[in-house]
Tab-separated table of C-alpha atoms in Angstrom:
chain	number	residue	atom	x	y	z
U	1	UNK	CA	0.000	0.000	0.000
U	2	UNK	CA	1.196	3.355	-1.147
U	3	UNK	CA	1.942	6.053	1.772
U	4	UNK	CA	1.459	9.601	0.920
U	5	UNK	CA	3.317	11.961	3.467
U	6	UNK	CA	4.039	16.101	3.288
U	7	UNK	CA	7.749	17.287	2.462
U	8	UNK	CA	9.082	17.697	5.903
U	9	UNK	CA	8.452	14.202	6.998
U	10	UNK	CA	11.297	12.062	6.825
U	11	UNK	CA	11.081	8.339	7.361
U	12	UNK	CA	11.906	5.349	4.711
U	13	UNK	CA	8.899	3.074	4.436
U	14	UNK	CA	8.303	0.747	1.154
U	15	UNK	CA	5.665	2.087	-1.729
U	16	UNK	CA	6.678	5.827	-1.198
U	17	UNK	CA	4.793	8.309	-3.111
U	18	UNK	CA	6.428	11.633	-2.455
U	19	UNK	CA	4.575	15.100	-2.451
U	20	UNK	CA	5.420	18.492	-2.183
U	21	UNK	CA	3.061	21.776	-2.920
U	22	UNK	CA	4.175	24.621	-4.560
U	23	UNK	CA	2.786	28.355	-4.861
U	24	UNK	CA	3.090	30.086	-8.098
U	25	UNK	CA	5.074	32.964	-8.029
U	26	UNK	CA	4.847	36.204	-9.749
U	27	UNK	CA	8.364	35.476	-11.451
U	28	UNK	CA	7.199	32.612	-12.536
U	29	UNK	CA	4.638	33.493	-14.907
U	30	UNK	CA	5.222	34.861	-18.514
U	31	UNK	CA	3.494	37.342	-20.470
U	32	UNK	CA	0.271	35.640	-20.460
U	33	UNK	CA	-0.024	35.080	-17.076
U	34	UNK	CA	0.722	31.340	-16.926
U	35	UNK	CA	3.734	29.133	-15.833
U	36	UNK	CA	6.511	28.397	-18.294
U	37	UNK	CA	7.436	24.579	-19.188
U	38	UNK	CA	10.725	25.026	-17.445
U	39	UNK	CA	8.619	26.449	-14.051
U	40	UNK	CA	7.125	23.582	-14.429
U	41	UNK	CA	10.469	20.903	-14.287
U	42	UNK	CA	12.167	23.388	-11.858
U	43	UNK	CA	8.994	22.314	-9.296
U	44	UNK	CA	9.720	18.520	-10.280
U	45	UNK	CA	13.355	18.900	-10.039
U	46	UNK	CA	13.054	20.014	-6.054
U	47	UNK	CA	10.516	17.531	-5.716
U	48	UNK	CA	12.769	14.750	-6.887
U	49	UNK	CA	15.514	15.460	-4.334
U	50	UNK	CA	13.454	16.233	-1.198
U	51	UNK	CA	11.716	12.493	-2.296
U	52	UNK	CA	14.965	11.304	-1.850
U	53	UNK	CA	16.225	12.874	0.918
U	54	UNK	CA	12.922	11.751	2.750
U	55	UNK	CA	12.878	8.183	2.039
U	56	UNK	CA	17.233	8.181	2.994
U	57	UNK	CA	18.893	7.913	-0.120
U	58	UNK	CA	19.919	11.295	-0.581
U	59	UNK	CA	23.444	9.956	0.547
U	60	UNK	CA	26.398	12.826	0.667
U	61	UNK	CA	25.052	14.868	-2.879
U	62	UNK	CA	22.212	15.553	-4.919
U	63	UNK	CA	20.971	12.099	-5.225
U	64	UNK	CA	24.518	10.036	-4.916
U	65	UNK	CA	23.760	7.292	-2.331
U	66	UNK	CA	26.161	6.305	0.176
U	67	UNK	CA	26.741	2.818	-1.897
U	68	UNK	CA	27.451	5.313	-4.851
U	69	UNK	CA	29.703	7.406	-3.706
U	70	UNK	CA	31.812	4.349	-2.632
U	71	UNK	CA	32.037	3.535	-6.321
U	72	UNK	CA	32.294	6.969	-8.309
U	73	UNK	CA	28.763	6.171	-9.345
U	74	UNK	CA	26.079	8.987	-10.200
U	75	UNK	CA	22.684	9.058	-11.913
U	76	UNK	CA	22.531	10.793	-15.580
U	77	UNK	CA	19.283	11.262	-17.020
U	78	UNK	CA	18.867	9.595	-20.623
U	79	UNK	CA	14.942	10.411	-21.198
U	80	UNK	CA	12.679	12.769	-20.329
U	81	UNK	CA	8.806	12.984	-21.032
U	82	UNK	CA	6.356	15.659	-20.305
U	83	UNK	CA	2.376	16.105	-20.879
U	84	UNK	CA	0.984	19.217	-20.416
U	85	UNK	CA	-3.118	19.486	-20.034
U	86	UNK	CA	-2.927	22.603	-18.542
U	87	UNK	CA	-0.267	25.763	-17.031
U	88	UNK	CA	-0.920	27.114	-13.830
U	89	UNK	CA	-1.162	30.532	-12.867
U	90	UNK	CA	0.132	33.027	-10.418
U	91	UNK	CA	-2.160	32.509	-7.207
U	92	UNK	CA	-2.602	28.628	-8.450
U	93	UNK	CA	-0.931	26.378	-5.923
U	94	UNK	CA	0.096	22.827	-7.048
U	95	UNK	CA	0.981	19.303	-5.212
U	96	UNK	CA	4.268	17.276	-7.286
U	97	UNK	CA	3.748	13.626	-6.135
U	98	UNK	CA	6.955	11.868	-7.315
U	99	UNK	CA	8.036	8.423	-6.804
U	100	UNK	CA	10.835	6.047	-8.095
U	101	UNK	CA	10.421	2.744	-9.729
U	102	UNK	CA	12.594	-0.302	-11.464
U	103	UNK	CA	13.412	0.753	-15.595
U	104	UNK	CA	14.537	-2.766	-16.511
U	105	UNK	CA	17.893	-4.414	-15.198
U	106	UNK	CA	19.935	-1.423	-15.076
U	107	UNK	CA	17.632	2.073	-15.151
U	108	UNK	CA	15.659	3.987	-12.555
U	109	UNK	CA	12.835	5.343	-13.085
U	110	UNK	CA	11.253	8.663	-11.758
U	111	UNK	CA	7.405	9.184	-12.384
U	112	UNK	CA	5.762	12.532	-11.587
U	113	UNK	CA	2.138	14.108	-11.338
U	114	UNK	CA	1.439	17.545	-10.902
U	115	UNK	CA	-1.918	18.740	-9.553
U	116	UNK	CA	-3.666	21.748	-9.113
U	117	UNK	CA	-4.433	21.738	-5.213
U	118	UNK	CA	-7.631	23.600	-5.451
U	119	UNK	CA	-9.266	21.170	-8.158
U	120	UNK	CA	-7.247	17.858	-7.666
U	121	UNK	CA	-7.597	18.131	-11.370
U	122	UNK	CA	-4.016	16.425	-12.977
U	123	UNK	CA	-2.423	19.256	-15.063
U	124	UNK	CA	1.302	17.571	-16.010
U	125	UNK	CA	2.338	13.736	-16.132
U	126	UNK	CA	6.141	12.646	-16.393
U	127	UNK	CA	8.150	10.376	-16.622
U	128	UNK	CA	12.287	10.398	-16.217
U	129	UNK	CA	14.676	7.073	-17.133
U	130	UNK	CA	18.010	7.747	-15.425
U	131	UNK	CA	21.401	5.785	-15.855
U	132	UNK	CA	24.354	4.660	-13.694
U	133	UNK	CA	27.934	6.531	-14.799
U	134	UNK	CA	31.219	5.748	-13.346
U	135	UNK	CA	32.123	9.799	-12.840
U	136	UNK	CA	35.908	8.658	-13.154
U	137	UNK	CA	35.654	6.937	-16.690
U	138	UNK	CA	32.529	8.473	-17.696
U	139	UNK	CA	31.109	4.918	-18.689
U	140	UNK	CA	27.639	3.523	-17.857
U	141	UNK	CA	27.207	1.071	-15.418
U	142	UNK	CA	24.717	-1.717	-14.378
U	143	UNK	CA	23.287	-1.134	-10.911
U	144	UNK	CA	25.093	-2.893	-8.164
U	145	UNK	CA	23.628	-5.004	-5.808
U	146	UNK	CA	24.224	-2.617	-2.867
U	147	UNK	CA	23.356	0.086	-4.766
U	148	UNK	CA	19.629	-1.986	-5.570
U	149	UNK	CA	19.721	-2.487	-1.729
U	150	UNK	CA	19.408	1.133	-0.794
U	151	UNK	CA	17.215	2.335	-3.380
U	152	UNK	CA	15.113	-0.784	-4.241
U	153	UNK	CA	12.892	-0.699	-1.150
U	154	UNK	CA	11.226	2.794	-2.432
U	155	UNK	CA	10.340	1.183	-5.679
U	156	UNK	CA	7.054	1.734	-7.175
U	157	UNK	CA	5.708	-0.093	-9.822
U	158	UNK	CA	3.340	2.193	-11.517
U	159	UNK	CA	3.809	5.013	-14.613
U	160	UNK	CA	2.280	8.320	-14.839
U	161	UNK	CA	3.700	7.921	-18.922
U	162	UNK	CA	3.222	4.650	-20.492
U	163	UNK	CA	5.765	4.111	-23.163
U	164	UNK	CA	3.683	4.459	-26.233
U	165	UNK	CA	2.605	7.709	-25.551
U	166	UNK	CA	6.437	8.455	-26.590
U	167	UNK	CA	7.254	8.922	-30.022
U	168	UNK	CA	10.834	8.084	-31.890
U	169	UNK	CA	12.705	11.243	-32.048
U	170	UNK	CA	14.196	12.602	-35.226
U	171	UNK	CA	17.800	13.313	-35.995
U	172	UNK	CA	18.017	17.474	-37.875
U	173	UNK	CA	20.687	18.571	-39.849
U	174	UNK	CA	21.813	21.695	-41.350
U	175	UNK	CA	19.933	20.762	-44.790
U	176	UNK	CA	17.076	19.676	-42.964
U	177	UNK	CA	16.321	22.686	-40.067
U	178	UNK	CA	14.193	25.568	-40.389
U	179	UNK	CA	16.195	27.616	-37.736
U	180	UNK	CA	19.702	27.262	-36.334
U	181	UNK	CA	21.949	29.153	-33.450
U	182	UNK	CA	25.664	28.502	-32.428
U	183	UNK	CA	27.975	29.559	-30.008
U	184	UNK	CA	25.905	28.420	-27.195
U	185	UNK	CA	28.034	28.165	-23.996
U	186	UNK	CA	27.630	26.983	-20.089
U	187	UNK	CA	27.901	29.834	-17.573
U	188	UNK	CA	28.849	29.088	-14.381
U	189	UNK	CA	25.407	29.552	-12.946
U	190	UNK	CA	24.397	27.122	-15.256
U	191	UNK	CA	26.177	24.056	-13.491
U	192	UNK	CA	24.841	22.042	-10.818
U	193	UNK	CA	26.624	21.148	-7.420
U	194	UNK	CA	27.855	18.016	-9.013
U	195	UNK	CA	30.039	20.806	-11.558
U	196	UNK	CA	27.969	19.418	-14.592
U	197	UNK	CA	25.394	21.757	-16.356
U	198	UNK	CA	21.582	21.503	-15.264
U	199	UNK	CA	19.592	19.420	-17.046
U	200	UNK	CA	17.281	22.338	-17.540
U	201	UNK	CA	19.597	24.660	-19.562
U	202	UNK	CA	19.598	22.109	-22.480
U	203	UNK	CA	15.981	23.047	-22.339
U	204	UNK	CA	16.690	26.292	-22.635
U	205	UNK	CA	19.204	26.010	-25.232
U	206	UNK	CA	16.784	24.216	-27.413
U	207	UNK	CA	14.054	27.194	-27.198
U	208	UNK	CA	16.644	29.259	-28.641
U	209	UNK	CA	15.538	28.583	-31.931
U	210	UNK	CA	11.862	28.214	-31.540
U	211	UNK	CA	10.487	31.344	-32.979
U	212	UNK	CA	8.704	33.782	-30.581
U	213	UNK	CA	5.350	33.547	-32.453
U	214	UNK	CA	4.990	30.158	-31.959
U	215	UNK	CA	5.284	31.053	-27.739
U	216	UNK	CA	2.921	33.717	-28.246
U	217	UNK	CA	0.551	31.832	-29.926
U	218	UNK	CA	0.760	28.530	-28.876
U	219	UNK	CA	1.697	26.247	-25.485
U	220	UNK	CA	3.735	23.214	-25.195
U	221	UNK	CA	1.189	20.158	-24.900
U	222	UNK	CA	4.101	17.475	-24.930
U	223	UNK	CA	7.854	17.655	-24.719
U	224	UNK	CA	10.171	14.258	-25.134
U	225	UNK	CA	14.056	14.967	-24.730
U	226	UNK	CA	16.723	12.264	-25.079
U	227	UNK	CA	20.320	12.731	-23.740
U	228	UNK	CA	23.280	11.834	-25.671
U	229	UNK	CA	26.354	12.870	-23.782
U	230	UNK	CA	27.507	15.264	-21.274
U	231	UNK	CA	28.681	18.721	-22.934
U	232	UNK	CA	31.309	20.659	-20.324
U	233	UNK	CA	31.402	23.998	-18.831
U	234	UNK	CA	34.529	24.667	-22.117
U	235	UNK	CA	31.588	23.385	-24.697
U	236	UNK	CA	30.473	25.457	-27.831
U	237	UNK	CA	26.825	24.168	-29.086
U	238	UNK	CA	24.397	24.751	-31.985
U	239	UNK	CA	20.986	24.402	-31.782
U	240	UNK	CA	18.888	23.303	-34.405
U	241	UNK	CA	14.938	23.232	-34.875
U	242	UNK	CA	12.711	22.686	-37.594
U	243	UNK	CA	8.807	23.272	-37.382
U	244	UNK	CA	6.230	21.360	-39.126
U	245	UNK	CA	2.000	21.190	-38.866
U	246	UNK	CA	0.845	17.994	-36.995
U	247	UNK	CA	-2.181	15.342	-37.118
U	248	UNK	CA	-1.416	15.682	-33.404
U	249	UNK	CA	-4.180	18.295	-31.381
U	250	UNK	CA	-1.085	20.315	-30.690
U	251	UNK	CA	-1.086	21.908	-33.780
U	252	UNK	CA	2.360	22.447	-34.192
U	253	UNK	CA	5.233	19.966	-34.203
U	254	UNK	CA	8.739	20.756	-33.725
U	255	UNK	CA	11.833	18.511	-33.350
U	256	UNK	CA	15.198	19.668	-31.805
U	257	UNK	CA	18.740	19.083	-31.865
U	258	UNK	CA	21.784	20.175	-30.012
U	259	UNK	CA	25.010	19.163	-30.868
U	260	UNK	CA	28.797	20.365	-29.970
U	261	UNK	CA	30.366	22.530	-32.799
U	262	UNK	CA	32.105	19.710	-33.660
U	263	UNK	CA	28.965	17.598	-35.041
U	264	UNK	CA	28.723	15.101	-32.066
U	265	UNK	CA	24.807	15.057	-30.579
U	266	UNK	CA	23.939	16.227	-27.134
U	267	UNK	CA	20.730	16.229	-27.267
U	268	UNK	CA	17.731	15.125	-29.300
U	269	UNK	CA	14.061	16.817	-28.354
U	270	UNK	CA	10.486	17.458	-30.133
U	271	UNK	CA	7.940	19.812	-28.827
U	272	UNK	CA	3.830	19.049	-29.410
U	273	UNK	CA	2.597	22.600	-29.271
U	274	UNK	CA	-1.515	23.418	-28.959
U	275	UNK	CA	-2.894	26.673	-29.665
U	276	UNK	CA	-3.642	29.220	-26.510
C-alpha cells in the first residue's frame, strides 16, 4: 500500500509516493499570465531530491547514495517525457507527487504528477529514465547489488507515462532545419553542485531557436528529450529546430537538436505545441 506523506516528513517506508506543494510565483509566470514549461520541471526537479532525501537515499550529494559514492557512481538522465493538459497561474498552488520505480535491469525510473491543489484536477504527467555513470571513466554502469539495496525498497511499480505515448525522435541537420543558433556556452550559474550543467539549460538552449510567435501563440502540450552525452562547462553548441503542422491536437510539431560545434549530438528533443 502506497503512503502519501508532506515534504518535511522524513522516514523510509516501502511504496513511497512523495509530495510536495508549490505556490506560483509572480516570477514565474510569462506574459500571459501562466507558468513556463521550465517552471514547471524546476517544481519537479526540487521535488525529486526532497523524495529522496525523505525516504534516505539522498546519501552525501544531490541524489549520490552512500553505496554510490563508494564507487564513483552517479545518476545521468537519458529520457525525459512531459504532458501538459494545462499551465498554472500566479495565485494557483500545485501538489508534485513523485516516486521512483525499477526501468529494466539497469535504469531507474522517476514518475511525476502535478496537480492543481484547489481542483485535484491532474495538469502535467512525467516520466524520467536515469542511468548509472562511473564519474571517473565516464562509462555507464549496471546497478550494483548494494546500490539496488538502498534504493530498491522505495520502488514503485506504476507510470504516470506509459511508453507508447512516446514517439521516436528525429535526428536534424543543417539541410534539414528551419532555424539554427551557435555559439551556445555553459555559464557558471548554469552548473549544478555536481560541476555538470543543469539538465534544464539544455531546455533552454533548445528554445533558442523556436520562434517567438509560436510562444505567443501557442503552449507546449508534450515535450520528449533524449540525452546523448555530457557537454562541459569549455563546450560550444548549436541548436537546431525545424517546425512542421501535426495530425497531433497540438497543432504544431517541432523537433530539436543540439550538438557540440564539432557535429557530435547532445541532445535530441520534439515539442507538441496546442494553440492558446
Amino acid at each position: 500500500e502506497n503512503l502519501y506523506f508532506q515534504s518535511d516528513d522524513h522516514f523510509g517506508l516501502h511504496g513511497l509516493v512523495f509530495r510536495r506543494t508549490f505556490a506560483i510565483r509572480s516570477y514565474e509566470v510569462g506574459p500571459d499570465r501562466s507558468t513556463s514549461i521550465l517552471a514547471v520541471m524546476n517544481h519537479m526537479q526540487e521535488a525529486t531530491l526532497n523524495h529522496a532525501k525523505s525516504v534516505g537515499i539522498l546519501g552525501d550529494g544531490f541524489g549520490t547514495t552512500l553505496e554510490m559514492s563508494k564507487r564513483d557512481l552517479m545518476w545521468v538522465v537519458r529520457r525525459t517525457h512531459v504532458a501538459v493538459e494545462r499551465y498554472p497561474t500566479w495565485g494557483d498552488t500545485v501538489e508534485v507527487e513523485c516516486w521512483i520505480g525499477a526501468s529494466g535491469n539497469n535504469g531507474m525510473r522517476r514518475d511525476f504528477l502535478v496537480r492543481d491543489c484547489k481542483t485535484g484536477e491532474i495538469l502535467t504527467r512525467c516520466t524520467s529514465l536515469s542511468v548509472l555513470m562511473n564519474t571517473r571513466t565516464r562509462r555507464l554502469s549496471t546497478i550494483p547489488d548494494e546500490v539496488r539495496g538502498e534504493i530498491g525498497p522505495a520502488f514503485i511499480d506504476n507510470v504516470a507515462v506509459k511508453d507508447d505515448e512516446i514517439k521516436k525522435l528525429q535526428k536534424l541537420n543543417d539541410s534539414t532545419a528551419d532555424y539554427i543558433q551557435g555559439g551556445l556556452t555553459p555559464r557558471w550559474n548554469d552548473l549544478d553542485v555536481n560541476q555538470h550543467v543543469n539538465n534544464l539549460k539544455y531546455v533552454a538552449w533548445v528554445f533558442e531557436t523556436v520562434p517567438d510567435s509560436i510562444f505567443e501563440s501557442h503552449h507546449i502540450s508534450s515535450f520528449t528529450l533524449e540525452y546523448r552525452r555530457e557537454c562541459t562547462r569549455d563546450s560550444v553548441l548549436r541548436s537546431l529546430t525545424t517546425v512542421s503542422g501535426g495530425s497531433s491536437e497540438a497543432g504544431l510539431v517541432c523537433d530539436h537538436l543540439l550538438q557540440l560545434e564539432g557535429g557530435s549530438e547532445v541532445l535530441r528533443a520534439r515539442t507538441e505545441w496546442r494553440p492558446k
